[in-house]
XYZ file of C-alpha atoms in Angstrom:
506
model
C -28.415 9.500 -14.104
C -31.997 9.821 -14.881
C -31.307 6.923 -17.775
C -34.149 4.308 -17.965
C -33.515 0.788 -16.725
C -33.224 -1.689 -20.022
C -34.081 -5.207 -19.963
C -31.927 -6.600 -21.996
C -32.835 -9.800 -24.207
C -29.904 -12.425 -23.894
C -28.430 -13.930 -26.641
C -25.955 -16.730 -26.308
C -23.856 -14.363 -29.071
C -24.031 -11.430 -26.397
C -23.135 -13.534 -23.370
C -19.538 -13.638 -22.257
C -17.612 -16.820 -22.175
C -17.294 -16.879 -18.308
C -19.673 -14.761 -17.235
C -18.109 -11.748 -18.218
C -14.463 -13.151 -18.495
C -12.580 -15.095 -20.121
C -12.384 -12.962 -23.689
C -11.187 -10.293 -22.210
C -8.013 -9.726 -22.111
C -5.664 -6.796 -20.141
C -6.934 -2.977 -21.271
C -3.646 -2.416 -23.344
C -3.977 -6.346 -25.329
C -0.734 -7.014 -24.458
C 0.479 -10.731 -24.536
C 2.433 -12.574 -22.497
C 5.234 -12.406 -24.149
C 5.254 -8.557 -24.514
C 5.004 -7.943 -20.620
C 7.565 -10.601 -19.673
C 10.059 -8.787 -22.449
C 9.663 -5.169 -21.586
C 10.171 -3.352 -18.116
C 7.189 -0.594 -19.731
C 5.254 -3.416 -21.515
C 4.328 -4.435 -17.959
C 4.129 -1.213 -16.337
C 1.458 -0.871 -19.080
C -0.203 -3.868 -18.102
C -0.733 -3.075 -14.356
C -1.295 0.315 -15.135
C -4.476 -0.553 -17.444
C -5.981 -2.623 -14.529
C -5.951 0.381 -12.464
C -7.486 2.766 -15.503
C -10.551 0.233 -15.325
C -11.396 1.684 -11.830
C -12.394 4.907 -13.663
C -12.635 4.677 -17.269
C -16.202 4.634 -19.414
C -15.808 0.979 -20.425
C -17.904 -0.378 -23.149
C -20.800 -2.904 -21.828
C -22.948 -5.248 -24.035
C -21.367 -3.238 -26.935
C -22.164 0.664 -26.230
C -20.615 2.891 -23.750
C -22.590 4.755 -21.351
C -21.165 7.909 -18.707
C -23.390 6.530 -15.884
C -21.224 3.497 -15.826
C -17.647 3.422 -14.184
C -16.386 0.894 -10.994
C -15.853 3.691 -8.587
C -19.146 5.329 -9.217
C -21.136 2.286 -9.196
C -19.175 1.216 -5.891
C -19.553 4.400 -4.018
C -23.366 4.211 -5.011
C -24.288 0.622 -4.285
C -21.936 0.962 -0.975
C -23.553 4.424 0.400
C -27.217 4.864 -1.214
C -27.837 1.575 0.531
C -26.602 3.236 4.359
C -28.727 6.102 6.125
C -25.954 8.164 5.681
C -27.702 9.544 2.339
C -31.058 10.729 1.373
C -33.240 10.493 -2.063
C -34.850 13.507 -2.706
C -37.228 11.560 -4.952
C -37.939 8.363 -6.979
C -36.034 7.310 -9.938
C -35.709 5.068 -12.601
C -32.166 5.014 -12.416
C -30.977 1.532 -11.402
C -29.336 4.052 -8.122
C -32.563 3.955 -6.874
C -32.368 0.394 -6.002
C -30.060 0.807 -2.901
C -32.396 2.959 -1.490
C -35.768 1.178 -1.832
C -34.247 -2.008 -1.285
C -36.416 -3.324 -4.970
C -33.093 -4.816 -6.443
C -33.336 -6.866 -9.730
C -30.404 -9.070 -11.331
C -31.337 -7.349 -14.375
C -30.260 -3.916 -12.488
C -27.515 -1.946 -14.812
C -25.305 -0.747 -12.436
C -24.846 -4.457 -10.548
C -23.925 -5.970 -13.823
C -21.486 -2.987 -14.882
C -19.889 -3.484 -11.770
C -19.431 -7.312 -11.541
C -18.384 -7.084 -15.033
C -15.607 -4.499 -14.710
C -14.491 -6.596 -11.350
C -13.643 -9.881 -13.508
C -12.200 -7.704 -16.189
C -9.958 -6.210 -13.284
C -9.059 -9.627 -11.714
C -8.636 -11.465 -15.417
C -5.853 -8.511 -16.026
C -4.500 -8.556 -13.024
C -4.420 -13.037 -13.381
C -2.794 -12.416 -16.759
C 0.293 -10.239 -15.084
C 0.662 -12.296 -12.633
C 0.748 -15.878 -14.709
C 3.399 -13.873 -16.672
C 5.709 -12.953 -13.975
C 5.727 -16.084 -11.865
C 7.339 -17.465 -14.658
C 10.516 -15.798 -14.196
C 13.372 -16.585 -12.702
C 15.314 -13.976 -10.341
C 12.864 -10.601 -11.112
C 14.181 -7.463 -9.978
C 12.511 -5.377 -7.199
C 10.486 -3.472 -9.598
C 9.144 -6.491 -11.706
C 8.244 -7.832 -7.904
C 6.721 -4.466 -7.057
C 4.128 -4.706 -10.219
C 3.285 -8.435 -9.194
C 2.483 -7.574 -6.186
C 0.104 -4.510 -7.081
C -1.598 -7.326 -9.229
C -2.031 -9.289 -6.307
C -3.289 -6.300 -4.155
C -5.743 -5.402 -7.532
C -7.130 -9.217 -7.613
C -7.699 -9.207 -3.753
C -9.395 -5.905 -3.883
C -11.598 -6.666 -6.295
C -12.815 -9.720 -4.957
C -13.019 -7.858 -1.416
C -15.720 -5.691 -3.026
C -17.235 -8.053 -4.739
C -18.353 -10.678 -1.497
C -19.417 -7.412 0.591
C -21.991 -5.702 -2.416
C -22.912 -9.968 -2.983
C -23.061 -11.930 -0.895
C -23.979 -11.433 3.102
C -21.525 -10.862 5.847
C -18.561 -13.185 7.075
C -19.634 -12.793 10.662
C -23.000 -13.697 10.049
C -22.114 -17.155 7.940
C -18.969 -17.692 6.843
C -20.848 -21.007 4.501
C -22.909 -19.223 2.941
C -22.667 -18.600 -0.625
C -19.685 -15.742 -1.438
C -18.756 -14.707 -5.012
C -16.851 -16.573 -7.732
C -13.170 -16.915 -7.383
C -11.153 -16.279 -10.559
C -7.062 -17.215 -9.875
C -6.104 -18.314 -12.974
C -6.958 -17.419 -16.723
C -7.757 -20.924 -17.470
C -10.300 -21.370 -14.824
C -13.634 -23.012 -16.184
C -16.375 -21.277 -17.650
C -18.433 -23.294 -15.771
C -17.850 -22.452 -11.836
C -19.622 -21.938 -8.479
C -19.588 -19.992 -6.162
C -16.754 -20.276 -3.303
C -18.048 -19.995 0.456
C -17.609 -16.040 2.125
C -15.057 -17.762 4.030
C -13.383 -19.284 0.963
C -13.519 -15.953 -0.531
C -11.839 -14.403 2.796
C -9.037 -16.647 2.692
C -8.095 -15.658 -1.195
C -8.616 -12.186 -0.491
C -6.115 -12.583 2.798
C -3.624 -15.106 1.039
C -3.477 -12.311 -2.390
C -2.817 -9.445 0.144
C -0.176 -10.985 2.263
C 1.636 -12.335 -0.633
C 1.241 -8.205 -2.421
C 2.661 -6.994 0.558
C 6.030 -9.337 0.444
C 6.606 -8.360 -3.077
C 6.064 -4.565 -2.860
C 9.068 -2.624 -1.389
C 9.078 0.703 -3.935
C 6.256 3.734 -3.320
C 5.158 4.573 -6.901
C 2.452 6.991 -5.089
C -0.443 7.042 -3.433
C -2.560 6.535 -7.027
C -0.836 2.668 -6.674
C -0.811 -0.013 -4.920
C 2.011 -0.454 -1.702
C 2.775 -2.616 0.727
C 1.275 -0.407 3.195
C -2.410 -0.389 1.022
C -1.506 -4.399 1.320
C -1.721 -4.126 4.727
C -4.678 -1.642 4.765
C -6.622 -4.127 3.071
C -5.395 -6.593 5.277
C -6.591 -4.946 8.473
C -10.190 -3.570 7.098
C -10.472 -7.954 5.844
C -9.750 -9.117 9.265
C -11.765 -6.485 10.536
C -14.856 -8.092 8.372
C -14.265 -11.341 9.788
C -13.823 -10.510 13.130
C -10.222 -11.465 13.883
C -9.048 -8.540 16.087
C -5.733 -9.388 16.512
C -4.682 -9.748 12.979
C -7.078 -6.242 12.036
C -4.803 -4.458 15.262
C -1.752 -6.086 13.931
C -1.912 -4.470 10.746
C -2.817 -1.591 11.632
C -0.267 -0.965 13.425
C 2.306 -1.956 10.707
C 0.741 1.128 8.716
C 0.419 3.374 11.532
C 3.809 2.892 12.734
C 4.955 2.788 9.075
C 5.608 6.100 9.726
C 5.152 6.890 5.896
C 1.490 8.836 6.844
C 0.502 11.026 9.163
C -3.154 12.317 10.179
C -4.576 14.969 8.802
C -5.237 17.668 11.523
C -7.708 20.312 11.818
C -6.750 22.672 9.505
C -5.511 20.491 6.966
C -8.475 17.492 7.007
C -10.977 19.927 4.859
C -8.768 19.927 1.589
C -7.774 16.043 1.832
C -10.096 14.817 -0.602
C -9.706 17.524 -3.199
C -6.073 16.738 -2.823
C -5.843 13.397 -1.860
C -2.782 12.431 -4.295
C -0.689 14.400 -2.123
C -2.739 14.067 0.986
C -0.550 13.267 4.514
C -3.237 9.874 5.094
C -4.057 9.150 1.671
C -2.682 5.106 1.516
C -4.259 4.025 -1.467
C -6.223 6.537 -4.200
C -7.628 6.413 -7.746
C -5.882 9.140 -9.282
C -8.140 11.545 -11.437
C -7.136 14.488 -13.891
C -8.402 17.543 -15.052
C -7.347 16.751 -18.206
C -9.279 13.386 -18.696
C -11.505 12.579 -15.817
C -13.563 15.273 -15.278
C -16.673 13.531 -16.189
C -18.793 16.492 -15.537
C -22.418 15.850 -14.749
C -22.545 12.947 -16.566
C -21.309 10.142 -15.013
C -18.831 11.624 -12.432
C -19.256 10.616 -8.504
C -20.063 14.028 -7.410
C -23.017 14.821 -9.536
C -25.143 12.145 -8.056
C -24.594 13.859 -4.360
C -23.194 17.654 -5.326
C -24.400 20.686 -7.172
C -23.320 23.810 -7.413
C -25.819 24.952 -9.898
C -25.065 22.403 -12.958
C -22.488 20.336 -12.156
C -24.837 17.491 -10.184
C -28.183 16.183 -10.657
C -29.125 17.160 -7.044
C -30.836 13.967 -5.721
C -29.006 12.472 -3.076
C -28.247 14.253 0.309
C -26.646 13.845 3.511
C -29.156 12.262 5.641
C -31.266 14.284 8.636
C -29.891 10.651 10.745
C -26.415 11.666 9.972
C -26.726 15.231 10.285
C -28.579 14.807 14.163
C -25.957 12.046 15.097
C -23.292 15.164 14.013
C -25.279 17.520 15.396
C -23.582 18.044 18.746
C -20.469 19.342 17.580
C -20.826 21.766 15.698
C -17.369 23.231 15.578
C -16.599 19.131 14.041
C -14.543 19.875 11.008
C -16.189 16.991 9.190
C -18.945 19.503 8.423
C -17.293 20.898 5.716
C -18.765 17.827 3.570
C -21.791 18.861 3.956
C -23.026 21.870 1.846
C -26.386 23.369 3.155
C -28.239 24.750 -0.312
C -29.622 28.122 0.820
C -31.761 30.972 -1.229
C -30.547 34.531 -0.910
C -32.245 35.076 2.223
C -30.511 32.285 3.732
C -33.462 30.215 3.781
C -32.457 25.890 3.553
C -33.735 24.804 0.024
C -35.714 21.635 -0.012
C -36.425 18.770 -2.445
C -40.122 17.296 -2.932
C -40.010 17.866 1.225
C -36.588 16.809 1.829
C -33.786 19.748 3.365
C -30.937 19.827 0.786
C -27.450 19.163 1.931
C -24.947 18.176 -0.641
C -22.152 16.206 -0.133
C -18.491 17.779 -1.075
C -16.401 14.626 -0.097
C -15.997 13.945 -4.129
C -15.569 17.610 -5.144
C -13.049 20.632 -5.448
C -9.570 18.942 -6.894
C -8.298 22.102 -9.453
C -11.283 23.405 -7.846
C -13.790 21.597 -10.037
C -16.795 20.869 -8.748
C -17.240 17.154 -9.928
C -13.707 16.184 -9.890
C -11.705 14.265 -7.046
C -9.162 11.190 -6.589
C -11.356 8.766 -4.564
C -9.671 7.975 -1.309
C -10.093 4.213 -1.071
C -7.731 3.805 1.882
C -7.045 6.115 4.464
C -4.609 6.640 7.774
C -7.681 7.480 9.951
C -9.648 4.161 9.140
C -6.504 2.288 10.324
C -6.999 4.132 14.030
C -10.765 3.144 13.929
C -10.139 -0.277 12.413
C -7.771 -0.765 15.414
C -10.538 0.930 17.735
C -12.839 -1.533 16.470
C -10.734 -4.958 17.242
C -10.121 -3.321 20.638
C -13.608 -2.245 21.578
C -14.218 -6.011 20.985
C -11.527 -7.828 22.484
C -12.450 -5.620 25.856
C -9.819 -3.435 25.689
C -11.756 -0.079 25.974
C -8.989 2.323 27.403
C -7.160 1.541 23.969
C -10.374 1.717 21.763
C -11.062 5.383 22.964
C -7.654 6.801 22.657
C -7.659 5.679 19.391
C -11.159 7.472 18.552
C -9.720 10.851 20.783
C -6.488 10.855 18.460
C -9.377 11.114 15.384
C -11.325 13.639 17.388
C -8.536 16.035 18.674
C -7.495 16.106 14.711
C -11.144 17.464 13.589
C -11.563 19.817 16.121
C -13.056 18.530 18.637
C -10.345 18.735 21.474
C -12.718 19.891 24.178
C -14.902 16.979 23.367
C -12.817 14.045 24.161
C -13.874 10.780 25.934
C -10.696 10.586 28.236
C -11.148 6.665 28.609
C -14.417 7.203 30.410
C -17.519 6.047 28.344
C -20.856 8.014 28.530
C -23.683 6.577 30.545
C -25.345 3.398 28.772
C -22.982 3.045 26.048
C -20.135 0.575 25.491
C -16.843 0.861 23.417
C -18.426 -0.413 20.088
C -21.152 2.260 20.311
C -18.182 5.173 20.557
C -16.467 3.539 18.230
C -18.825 2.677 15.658
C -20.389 6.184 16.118
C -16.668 7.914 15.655
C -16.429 5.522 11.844
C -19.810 7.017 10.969
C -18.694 10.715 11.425
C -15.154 10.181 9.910
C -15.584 7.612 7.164
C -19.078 9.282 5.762
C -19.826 8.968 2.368
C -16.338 6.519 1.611
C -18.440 3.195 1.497
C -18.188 1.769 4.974
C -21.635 2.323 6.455
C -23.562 -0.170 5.569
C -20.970 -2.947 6.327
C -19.827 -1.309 9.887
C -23.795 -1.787 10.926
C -24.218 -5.593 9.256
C -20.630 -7.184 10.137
C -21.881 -6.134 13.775
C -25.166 -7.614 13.560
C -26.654 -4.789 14.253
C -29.702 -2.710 12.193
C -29.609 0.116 10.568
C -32.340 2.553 11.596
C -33.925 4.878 8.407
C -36.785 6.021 10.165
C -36.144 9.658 8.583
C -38.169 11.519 5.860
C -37.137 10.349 2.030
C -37.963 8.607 -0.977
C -36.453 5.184 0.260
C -39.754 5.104 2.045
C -41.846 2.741 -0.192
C -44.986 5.053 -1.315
C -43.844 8.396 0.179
C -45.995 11.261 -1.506
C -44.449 14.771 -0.265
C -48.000 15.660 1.228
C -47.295 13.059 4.028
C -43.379 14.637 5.262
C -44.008 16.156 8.318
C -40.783 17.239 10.037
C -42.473 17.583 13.689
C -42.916 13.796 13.511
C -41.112 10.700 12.691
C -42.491 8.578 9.617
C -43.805 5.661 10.795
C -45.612 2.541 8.639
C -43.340 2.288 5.983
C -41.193 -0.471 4.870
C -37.875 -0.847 5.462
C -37.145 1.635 7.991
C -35.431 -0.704 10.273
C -33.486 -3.338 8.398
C -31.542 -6.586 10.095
C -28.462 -7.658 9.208
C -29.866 -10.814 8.224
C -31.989 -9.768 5.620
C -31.506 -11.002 2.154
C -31.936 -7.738 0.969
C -28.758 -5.993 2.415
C -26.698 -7.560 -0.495
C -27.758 -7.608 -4.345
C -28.519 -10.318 -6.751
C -25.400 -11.764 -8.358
C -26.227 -10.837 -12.113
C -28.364 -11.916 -15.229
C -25.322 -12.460 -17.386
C -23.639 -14.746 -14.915
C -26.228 -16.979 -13.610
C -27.670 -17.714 -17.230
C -24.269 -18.476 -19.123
C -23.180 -20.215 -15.430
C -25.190 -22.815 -14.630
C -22.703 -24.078 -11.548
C -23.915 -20.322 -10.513
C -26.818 -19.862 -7.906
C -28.603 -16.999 -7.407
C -28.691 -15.037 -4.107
C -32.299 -15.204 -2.468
């Protein structure tokens, strides 16, 4: 974590084909041939595109533990929201998302686009494979269709982290769109609304194909349509978001966890009653420890984290009036003996336990990357905008009376000066903490997001100068518009220099 930031020197030998592609083939180096002629040849094949969501893959020839998809997603997603807090400065390229100083050079940006072409190249190769035959049988359909799901979801994460939101300007520059394993080197960037349209035509056509449940550490058609309602969402289509939310909530495979049963989802999320669509993580393998899992950047329980990153005093006051909410179990107060709050360089110390506790390990979990309850609030969402308010509240009650929180219920009547949205958009900040959504809830809405809390993201921020009576005020980015170039990061070094058709975000 603490790892210096390297500038590398580019040389044409260590630049990738494609910008990171096209000699690369799937994890296992299976051909076409082999996956077309064996039922566990291409089980093997899809399988290895998932393993690149959380394995240690080498980059510019070495391997390094700070660098794996679902940690560099989780930190470029959430360190960027005011849902977390940096107890001090860094040179880790983490450090970035909170001051805002982001480099195409940056480590973590490059790992990240990187392992998303190497993702959607594997997932192109499957899929060139199997559309070749005639007459497949349901499970040969139901691994062409995860490879489907796997290519839209990576390019879903890659236009939000590059490129600015689809309600802002669906023109504007979005990322590059790989469909084929004999696309050009050479290629620009499609529109965000190009992008969309991939992203929504892939998803739709996983869903067809995928009628078997191979567990929640796959792809299904109902994580299909989960990633088809959280797209339409983005773009501000509420009829197609509600409509597919619905299909999963009245799926009837899931169920919401309740009260009693929400504070172990995460540390079992494989078996969890709203788990849709997780990475699956073992005690055997994964447990990356302190070095390079997701929960030592935002956990400790002694050793086990770095102890850097903490829930924010902005989330913790918006949760503050509830405190019988079960979503506080996340968040860990550090205490001394005498029950006295531990600080930071000035800042209170409240882990975050959302990626912790599966065999009760302390840095082990099976990221949740789609859940039942987002469904409810993606639904909540479309209706808060298309009017319908009675609808968007009883969709944020049937989240609150499942954490708790029965005698605090809205009832269909809105408090004094706020509209549906605000509920709504309040009710995703308290569920879906820490799980990546923040930032993109605020921007897709046009709205800014407010940091004006004590913390290292404040450019210059000397611990002499926290004074918790007060609010900071003079500092840079403590209020920051949706429009502003620096919400999204610079599309990386090794693509815009070996891509010349490639521009480079402002």
């Amino acid at each position: 974590m603490r790892s210096a930031i390297i500038i590398l020197i580019l040389l044409p030998l260590l630049l990738w084909q494609t910008g990171c592609m096209k000699d690369v083939n799937p994890s296992d180096a299976l051909t076409t041939e082999t996956i077309t002629g064996s039922p566990e040849g291409l089980k093997n094949a899809v399988n290895g595109a998932y393993s690149l969501l959380k394995d240690h893959v080498p980059f510019n020839g070495t391997t390094d533990d700070n660098n794996m998809y679902l940690r560099q997603y989780f930190q470029l997603s959430d360190f960027a929201s005011d849902d977390i807090v940096c107890g001090q400065t860094t040179e880790d390229p983490l450090f970035y998302s909170f001051s805002l100083d982001h480099s195409p050079t940056q480590t973590n940006t490059r790992y990240f686009w990187y392992i998303s072409y190497k993702i959607i190249n594997d997932a192109n190769t499957v899929i060139e494979a199997v559309e070749k035959l005639s007459n497949p049988d349901a499970t040969t359909q139901q691994l062409l269709g995860e490879c489907y799901f796997m290519r839209a979801f990576s390019h879903f994460n890659l236009v939000k982290l590059f490129a600015m939101p689809y309600t802002l300007n669906p023109a504007a520059p979005g990322v590059i769109l790989r469909t084929s394993t004999n696309d050009p080197a050479q290629k620009a960037r499609a529109s965000v609304g190009e992008v969309y349209k991939q992203i929504i035509a892939d998803a739709r056509r996983g869903a067809d194909l995928m009628t078997q449940a191979r567990g929640a550490q796959y792809a299904s058609r109902e994580a299909a349509w989960a990633l088809l309602s959280r797209a339409y969402l983005y773009e501000g289509v509420n009829d197609s978001t509600i409509y597919f939310a619905n299909k999963v909530i009245e799926g009837g495979r899931f169920s919401l966890t309740t009260a009693a049963t929400y504070p172990d989802l995460f540390a079992r999320a494989i078996s969890g009653s709203e788990t849709i669509f997780c990475v699956a993580f073992s005690a055997e393998s994964d447990d990356y420890g302190k070095f390079g899992s997701i929960a030592s950047m935002i956990y400790s329980d002694g050793n086990s984290g770095w102890g850097e990153e903490f829930a924010s005093a902005s989330l913790r006051d918006t949760m503050a009036a509830n405190p019988e909410d079960v979503r506080w179990k996340y968040i860990v107060p550090l205490k001394d003996d005498n029950g006295v709050l531990q600080q930071k360089n000035g800042i209170d110390i409240y882990y975050i336990s959302k990626f912790s506790g599966q065999d009760n390990r302390p840095t082990l979990s099976s990221p949740i990357m789609f859940r039942l309850a987002e469904m409810y609030l993606n639904r909540a969402e479309a209706n808060a905008k298309a009017g319908n308010t009675g609808a968007a509240l009883d969709d944020v009650d049937m989240i609150r009376s499942n954490r708790g929180l029965a005698n605090a219920l809205y009832h269909r009547q809105l408090p004094a000066g706020k509209s549906a949205l605000d509920i709504v958009l309040k009710e995703r900040r308290l569920e879906l903490a820490f799980e990546g959504h923040r930032s993109y809830d605020l921007y897709r809405n046009k709205r800014p997001m407010n940091r004006t809390y004590w913390g290292y993201h404040l450019p210059g921020l000397k611990q002499s100068d926290i004074n918790p009576a007060k609010n900071p005020s003079g500092y840079p980015n403590m209020l920051i518009q949706p429009d502003n170039p620096k919400i999204i990061y610079y599309i990386p070094i090794d693509e815009v220099e070996t891509n010349k058709l490639c521009i480079q975000n402002p």
